[in-house]
GROMACS .gro file of C-alpha atoms in nm:
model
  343
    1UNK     CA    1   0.905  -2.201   2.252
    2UNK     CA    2   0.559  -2.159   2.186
    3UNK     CA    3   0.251  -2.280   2.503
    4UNK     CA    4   0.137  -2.573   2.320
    5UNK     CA    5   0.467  -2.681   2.310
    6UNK     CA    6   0.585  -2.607   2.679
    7UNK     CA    7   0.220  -2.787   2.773
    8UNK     CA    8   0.277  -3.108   2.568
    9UNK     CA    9   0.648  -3.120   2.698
   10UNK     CA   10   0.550  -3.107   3.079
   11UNK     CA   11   0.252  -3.381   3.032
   12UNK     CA   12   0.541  -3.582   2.859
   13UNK     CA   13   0.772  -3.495   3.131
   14UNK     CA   14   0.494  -3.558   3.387
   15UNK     CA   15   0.378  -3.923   3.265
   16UNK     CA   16   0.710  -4.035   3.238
   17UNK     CA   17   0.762  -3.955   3.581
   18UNK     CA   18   0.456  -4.100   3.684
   19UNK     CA   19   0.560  -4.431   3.507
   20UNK     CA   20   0.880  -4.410   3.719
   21UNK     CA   21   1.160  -4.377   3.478
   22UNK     CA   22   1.497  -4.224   3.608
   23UNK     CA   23   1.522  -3.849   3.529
   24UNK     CA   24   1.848  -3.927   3.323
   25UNK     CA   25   1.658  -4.128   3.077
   26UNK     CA   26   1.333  -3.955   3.052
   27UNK     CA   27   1.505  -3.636   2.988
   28UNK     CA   28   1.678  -3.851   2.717
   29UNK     CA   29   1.389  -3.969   2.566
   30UNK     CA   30   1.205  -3.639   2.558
   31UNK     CA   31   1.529  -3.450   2.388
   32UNK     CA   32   1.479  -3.738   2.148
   33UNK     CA   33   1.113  -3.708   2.092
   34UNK     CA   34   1.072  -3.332   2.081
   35UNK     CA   35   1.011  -3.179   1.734
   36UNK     CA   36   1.135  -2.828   1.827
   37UNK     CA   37   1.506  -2.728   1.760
   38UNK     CA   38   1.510  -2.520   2.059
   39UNK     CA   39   1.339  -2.689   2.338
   40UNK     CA   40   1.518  -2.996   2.210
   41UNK     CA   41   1.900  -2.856   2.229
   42UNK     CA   42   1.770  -2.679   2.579
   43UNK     CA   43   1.659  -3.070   2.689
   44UNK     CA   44   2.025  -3.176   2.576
   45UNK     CA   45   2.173  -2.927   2.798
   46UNK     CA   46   1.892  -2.995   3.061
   47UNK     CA   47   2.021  -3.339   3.087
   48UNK     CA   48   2.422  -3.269   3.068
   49UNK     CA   49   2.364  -3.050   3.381
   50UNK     CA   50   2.162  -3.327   3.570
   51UNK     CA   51   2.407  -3.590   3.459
   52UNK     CA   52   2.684  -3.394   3.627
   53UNK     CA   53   2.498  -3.335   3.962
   54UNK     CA   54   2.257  -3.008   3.933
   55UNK     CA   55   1.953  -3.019   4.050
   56UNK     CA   56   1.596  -3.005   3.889
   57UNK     CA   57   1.555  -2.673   3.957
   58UNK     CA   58   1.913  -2.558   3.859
   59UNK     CA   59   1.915  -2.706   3.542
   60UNK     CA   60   1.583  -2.540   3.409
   61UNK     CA   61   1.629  -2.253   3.548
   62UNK     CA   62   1.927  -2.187   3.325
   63UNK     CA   63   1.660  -2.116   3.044
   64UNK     CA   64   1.476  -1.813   3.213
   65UNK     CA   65   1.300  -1.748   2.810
   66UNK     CA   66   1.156  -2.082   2.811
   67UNK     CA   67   1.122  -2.188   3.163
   68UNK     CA   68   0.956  -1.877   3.333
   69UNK     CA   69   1.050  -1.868   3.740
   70UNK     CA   70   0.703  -1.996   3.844
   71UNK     CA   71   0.800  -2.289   3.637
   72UNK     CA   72   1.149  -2.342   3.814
   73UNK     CA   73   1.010  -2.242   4.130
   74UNK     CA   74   0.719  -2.520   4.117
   75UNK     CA   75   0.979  -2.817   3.995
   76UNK     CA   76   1.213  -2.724   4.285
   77UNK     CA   77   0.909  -2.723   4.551
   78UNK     CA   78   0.813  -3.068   4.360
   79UNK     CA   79   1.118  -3.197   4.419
   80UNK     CA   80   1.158  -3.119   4.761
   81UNK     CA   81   0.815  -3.242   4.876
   82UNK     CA   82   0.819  -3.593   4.656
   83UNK     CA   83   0.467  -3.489   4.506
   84UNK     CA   84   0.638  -3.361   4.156
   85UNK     CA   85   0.361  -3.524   3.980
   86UNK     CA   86   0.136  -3.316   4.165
   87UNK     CA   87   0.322  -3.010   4.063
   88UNK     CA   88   0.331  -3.040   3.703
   89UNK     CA   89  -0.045  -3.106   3.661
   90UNK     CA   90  -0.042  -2.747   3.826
   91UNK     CA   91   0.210  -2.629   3.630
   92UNK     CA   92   0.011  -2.766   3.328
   93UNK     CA   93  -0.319  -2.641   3.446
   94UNK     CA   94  -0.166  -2.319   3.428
   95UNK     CA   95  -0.009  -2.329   3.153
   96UNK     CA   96  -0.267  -2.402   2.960
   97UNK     CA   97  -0.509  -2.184   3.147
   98UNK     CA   98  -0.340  -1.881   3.022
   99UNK     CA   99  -0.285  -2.001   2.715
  100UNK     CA  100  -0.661  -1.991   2.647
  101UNK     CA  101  -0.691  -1.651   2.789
  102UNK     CA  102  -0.444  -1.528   2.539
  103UNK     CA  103  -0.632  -1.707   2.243
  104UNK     CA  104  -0.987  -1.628   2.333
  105UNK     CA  105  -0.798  -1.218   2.364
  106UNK     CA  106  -0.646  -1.263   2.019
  107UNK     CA  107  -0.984  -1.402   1.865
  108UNK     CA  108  -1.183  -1.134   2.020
  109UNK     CA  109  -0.945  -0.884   1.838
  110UNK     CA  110  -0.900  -1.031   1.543
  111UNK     CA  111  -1.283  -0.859   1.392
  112UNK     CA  112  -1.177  -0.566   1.509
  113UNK     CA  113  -0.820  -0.498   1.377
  114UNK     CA  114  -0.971  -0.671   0.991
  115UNK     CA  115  -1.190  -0.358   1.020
  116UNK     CA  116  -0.974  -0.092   1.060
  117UNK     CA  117  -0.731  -0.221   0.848
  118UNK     CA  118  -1.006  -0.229   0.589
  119UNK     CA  119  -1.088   0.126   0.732
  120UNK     CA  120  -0.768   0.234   0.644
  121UNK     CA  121  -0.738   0.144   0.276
  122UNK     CA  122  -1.064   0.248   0.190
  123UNK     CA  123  -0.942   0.594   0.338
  124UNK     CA  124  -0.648   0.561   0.157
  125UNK     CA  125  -0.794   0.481  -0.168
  126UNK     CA  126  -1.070   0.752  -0.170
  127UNK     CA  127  -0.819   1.002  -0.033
  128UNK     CA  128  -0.594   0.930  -0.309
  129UNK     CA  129  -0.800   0.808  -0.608
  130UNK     CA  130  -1.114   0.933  -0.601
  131UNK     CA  131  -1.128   1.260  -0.424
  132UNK     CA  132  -0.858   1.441  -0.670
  133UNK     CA  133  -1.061   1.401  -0.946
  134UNK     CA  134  -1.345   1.578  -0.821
  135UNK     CA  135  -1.164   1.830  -0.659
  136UNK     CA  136  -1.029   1.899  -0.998
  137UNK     CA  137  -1.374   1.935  -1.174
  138UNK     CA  138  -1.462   2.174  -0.898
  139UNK     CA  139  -1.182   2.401  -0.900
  140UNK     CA  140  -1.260   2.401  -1.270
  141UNK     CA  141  -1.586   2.491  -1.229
  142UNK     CA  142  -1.471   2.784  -1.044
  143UNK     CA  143  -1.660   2.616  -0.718
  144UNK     CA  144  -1.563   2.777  -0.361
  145UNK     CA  145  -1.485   2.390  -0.217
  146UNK     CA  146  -1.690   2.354   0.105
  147UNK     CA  147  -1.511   2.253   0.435
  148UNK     CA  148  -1.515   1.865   0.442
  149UNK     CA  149  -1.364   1.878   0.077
  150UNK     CA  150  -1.088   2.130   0.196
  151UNK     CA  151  -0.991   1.907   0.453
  152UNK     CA  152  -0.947   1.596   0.226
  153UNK     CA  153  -0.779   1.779  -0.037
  154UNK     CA  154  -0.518   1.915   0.220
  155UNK     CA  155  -0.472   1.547   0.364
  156UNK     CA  156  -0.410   1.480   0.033
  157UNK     CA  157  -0.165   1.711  -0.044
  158UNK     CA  158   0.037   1.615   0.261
  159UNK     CA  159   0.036   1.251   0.174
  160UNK     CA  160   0.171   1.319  -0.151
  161UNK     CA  161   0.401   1.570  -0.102
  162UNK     CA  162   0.495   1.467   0.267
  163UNK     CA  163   0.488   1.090   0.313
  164UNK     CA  164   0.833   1.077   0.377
  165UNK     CA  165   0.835   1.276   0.645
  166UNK     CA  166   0.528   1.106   0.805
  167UNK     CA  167   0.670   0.793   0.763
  168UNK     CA  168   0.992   0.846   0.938
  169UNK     CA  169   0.836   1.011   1.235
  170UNK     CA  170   0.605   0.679   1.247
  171UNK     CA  171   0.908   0.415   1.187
  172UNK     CA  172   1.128   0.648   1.422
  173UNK     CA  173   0.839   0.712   1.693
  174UNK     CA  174   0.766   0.348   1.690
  175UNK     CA  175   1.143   0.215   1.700
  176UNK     CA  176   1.213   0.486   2.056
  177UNK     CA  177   0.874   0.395   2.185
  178UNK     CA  178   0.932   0.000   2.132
  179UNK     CA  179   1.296  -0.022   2.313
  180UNK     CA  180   1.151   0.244   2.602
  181UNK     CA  181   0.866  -0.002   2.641
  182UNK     CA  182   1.125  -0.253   2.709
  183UNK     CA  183   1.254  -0.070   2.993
  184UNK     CA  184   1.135  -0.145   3.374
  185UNK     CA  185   1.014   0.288   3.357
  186UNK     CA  186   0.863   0.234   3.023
  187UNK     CA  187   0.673  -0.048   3.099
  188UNK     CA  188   0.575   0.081   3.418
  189UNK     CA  189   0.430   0.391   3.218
  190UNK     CA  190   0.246   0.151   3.014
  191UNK     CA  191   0.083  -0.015   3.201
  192UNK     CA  192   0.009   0.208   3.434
  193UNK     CA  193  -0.188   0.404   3.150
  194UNK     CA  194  -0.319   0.104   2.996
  195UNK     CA  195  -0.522   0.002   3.328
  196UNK     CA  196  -0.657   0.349   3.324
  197UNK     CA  197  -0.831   0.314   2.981
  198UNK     CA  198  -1.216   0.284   3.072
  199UNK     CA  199  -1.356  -0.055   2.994
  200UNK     CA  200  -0.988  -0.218   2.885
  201UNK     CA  201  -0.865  -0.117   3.204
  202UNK     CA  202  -1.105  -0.290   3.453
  203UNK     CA  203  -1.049  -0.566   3.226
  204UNK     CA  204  -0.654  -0.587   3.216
  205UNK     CA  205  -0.689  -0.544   3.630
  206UNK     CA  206  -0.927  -0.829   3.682
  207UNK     CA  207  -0.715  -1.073   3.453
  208UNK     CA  208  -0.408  -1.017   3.675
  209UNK     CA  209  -0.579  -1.035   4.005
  210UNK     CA  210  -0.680  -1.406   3.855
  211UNK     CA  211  -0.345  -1.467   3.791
  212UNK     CA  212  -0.259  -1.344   4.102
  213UNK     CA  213  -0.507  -1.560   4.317
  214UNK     CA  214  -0.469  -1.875   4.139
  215UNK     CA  215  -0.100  -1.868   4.135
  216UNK     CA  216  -0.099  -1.762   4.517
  217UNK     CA  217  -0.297  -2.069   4.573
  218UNK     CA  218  -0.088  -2.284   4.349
  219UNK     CA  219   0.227  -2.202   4.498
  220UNK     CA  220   0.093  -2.212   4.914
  221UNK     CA  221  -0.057  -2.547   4.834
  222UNK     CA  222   0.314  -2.697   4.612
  223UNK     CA  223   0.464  -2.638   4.949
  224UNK     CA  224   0.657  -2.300   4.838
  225UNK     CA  225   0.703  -1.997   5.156
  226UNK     CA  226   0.495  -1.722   5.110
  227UNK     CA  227   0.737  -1.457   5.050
  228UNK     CA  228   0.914  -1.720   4.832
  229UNK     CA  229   0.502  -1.712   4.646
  230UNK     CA  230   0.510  -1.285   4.669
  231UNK     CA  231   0.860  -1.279   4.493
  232UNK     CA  232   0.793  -1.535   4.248
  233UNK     CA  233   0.436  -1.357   4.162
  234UNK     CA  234   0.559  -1.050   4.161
  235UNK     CA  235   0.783  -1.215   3.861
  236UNK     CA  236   0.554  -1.373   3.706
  237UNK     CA  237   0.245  -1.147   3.743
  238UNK     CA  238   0.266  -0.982   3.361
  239UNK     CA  239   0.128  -0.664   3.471
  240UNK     CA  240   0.436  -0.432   3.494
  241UNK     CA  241   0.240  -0.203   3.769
  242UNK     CA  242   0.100  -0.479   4.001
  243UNK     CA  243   0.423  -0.633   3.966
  244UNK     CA  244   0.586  -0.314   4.117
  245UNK     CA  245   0.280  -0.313   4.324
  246UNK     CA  246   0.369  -0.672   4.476
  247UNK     CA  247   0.707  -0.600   4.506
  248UNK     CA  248   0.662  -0.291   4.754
  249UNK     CA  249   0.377  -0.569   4.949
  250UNK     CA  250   0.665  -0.813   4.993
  251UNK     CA  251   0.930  -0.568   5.165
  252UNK     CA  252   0.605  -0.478   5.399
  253UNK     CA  253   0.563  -0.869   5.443
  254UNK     CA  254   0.944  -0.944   5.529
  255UNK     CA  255   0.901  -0.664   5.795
  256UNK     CA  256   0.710  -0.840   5.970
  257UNK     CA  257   0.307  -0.750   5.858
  258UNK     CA  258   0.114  -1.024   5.739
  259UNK     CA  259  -0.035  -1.022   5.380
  260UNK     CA  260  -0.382  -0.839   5.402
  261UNK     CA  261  -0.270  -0.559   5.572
  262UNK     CA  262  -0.008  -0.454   5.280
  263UNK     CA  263  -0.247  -0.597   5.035
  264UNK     CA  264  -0.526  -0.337   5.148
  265UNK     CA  265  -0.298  -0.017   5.101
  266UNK     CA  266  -0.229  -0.141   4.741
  267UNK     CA  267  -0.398   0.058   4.439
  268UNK     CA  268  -0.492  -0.201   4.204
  269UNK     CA  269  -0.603  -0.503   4.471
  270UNK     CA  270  -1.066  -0.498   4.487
  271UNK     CA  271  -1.205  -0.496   4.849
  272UNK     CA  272  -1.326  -0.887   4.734
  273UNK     CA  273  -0.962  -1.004   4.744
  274UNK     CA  274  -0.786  -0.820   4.994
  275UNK     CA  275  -1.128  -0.941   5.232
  276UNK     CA  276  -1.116  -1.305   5.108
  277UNK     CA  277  -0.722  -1.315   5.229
  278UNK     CA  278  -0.818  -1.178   5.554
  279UNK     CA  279  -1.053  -1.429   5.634
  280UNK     CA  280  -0.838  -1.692   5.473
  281UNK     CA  281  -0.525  -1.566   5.667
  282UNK     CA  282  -0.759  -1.582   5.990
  283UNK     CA  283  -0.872  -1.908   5.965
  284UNK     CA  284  -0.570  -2.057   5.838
  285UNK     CA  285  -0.753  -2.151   5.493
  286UNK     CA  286  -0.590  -1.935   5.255
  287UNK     CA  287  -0.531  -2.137   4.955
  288UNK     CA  288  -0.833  -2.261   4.896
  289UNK     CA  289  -1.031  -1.928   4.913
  290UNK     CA  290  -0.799  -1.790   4.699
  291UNK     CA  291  -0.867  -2.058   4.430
  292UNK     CA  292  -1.231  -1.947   4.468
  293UNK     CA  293  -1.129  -1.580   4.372
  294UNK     CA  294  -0.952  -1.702   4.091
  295UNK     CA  295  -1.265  -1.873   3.933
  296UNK     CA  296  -1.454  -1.536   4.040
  297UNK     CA  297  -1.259  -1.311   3.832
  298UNK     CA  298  -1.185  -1.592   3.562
  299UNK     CA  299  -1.606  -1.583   3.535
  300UNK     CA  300  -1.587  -1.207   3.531
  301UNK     CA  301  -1.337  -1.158   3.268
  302UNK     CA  302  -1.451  -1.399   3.028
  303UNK     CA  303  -1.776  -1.197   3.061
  304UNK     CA  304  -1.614  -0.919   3.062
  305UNK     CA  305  -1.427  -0.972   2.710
  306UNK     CA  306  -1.774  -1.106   2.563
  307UNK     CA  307  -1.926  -0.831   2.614
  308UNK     CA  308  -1.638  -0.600   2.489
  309UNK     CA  309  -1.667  -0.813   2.164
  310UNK     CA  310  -1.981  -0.758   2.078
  311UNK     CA  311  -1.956  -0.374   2.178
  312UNK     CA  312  -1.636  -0.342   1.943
  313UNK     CA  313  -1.864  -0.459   1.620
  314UNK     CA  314  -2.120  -0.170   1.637
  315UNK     CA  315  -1.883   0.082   1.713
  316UNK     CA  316  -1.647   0.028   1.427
  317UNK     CA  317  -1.923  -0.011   1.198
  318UNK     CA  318  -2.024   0.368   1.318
  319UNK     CA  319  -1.684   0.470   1.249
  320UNK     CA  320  -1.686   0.287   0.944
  321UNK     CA  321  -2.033   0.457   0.852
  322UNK     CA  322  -1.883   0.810   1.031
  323UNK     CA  323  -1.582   0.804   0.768
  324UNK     CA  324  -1.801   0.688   0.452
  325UNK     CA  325  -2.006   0.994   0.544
  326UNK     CA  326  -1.769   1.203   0.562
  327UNK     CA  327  -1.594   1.146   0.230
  328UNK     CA  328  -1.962   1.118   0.059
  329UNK     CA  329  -2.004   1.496   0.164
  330UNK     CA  330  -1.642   1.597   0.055
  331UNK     CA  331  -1.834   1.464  -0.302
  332UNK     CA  332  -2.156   1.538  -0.305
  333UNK     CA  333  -2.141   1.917  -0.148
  334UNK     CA  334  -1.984   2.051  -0.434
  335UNK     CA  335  -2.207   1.873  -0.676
  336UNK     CA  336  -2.467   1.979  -0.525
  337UNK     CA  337  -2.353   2.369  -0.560
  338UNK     CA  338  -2.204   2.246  -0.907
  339UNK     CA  339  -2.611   2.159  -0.996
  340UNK     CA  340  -2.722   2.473  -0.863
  341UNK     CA  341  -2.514   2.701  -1.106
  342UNK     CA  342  -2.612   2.513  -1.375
  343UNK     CA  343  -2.986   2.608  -1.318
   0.00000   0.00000   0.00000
């Protein structure tokens, strides 16, 4: 189930609330109403658990691929306070928050990976169509081939007479590394890595300590525990590392420390946040400041990814340029020798 789908749904689910129509029946008319197979069979069994005495947050959370524990863990908090309407324009905030995060990522990359896929074929095609000819004329010409034009011809040679075998080491390597990434080590690994990469990195940690914060806040103001808040963000966070990160905080937590001291031994956590919860776990205003981080680093990472995006256009076009040049000297070395012999 896709987020504009799982937004629409809980602004459906949410109105009809709001108009005060018994679960039973809403949950009937939305299972009527909704378009996709899956979320619409899920509604069906959504409301044969109600009808026979599950709660809220029992029935959804049967569906851990569609309804995400945050999700569960908000409607159950909803329904135990009476302010479920409340909840879901959260949840939908939230929802749709990180929806656009993920589109305004994917249309930031989108320039970029056209490029090098255009890189790629126009290496392939002057690798493999128009380099062989000249080499040939060369070698004809009895021509010692300089070292750019070396190096393409042997690239060449292993493409034709190896591709096999670098293709099965890249279907292969990417089938092992694909089901290890699915592991809690492997994607530990990753992203681990990943939020060492300069400029992506600083990037990927700033987007999860927004998620953090605004979630935190989210969750402390729907009425849910705080340890309840660490497990479910630690969940929910999306950042393999800070989720292992979080999940070492909470043990420290349930042993009695508060939150800023475990926060400030943490690796990936900036002075500004674990600060802002000190003062906020001082003065007993901890939600709200946390909010306030949250549209901090929201602020910073969209600038963040703006500037990445127009950084990404000049450097591909020097790598674009870099491998152009390069080829255009495989060519025009030997023609330049093959000019000289002729005078």
């Amino acid at each position: 189930v896709k987020a504009p789908e799982l937004i629409l749904f809980t602004k459906q689910f949410n109105t009809l609330i709001r108009a005060g129509v018994p679960m039973l029946s809403l949950l009937k008319v939305l299972e009527e109403q909704t378009e996709q197979p899956k979320l619409r069979k899920i509604l069906g069994t959504i409301h044969q658990d109600i009808k026979q005495g599950s709660s809220l947050y029992d029935a959804f959370r049967r569906h851990p691929k569609v309804f995400s524990p945050l999700y569960c863990n908000m409607l159950r908090a909803g329904e135990s306070s009476g302010a479920i309407n409340e909840v879901l324009d959260r949840l939908t905030y939230i929802i749709e928050h990180e929806y656009k995060v993920k589109s305004d990522i994917k249309s930031a990359m989108m320039y970029p990976i056209i490029v090098v896929c255009f890189l790629f074929i126009a290496f392939f095609v002057l690798l493999t169509g128009v380099i062989p000819r000249f080499v040939n004329i060369f070698k004809g010409a009895g021509l010692k081939l300089p070292l750019p034009t070396q190096i393409c011809l042997l690239l060449y040679e292993l493409i034709i007479h190896y591709w096999y075998v670098g293709l099965g080491v890249l279907v292969i390597g990417g089938v092992l590394f694909y089901y290890y990434l699915k592991t809690e080590q492997g994607k530990l690994m990753f992203y681990t890595v990943l939020m060492k990469v300069p400029v992506v990195g600083p990037l990927f940690v700033k987007s999860a300590i927004s998620r953090f914060a605004s979630i935190f806040s989210i969750l402390q103001s729907s009425g849910v525990d705080i340890l309840n808040t660490m497990d479910i963000l630690g969940e929910t966070i999306g950042n393999a590392a800070i989720s292992h990160e979080l999940n070492g905080i909470t043990d420290r937590m349930a042993a009695g420390h508060g939150i800023a001291e475990p926060l400030s031994s943490a690796k990936y956590f900036t002075p500004m946040l674990i600060n802002m919860v000190a003062i906020g776990e001082e003065s007993g205003n901890l939600e709200d400041l946390m909010q306030d981080v949250a549209g901090h680093y929201d602020t910073e990472v969209e600038y963040a990814m703006k500037k990445l995006s127009e950084a990404i256009g000049p450097v591909l076009t020097v790598g674009l340029a870099a491998v152009v040049g390069f080829f255009a000297l495989a060519i025009f070395l030997p023609m330049w020798d093959l000019t000289l012999m002729a005078k």
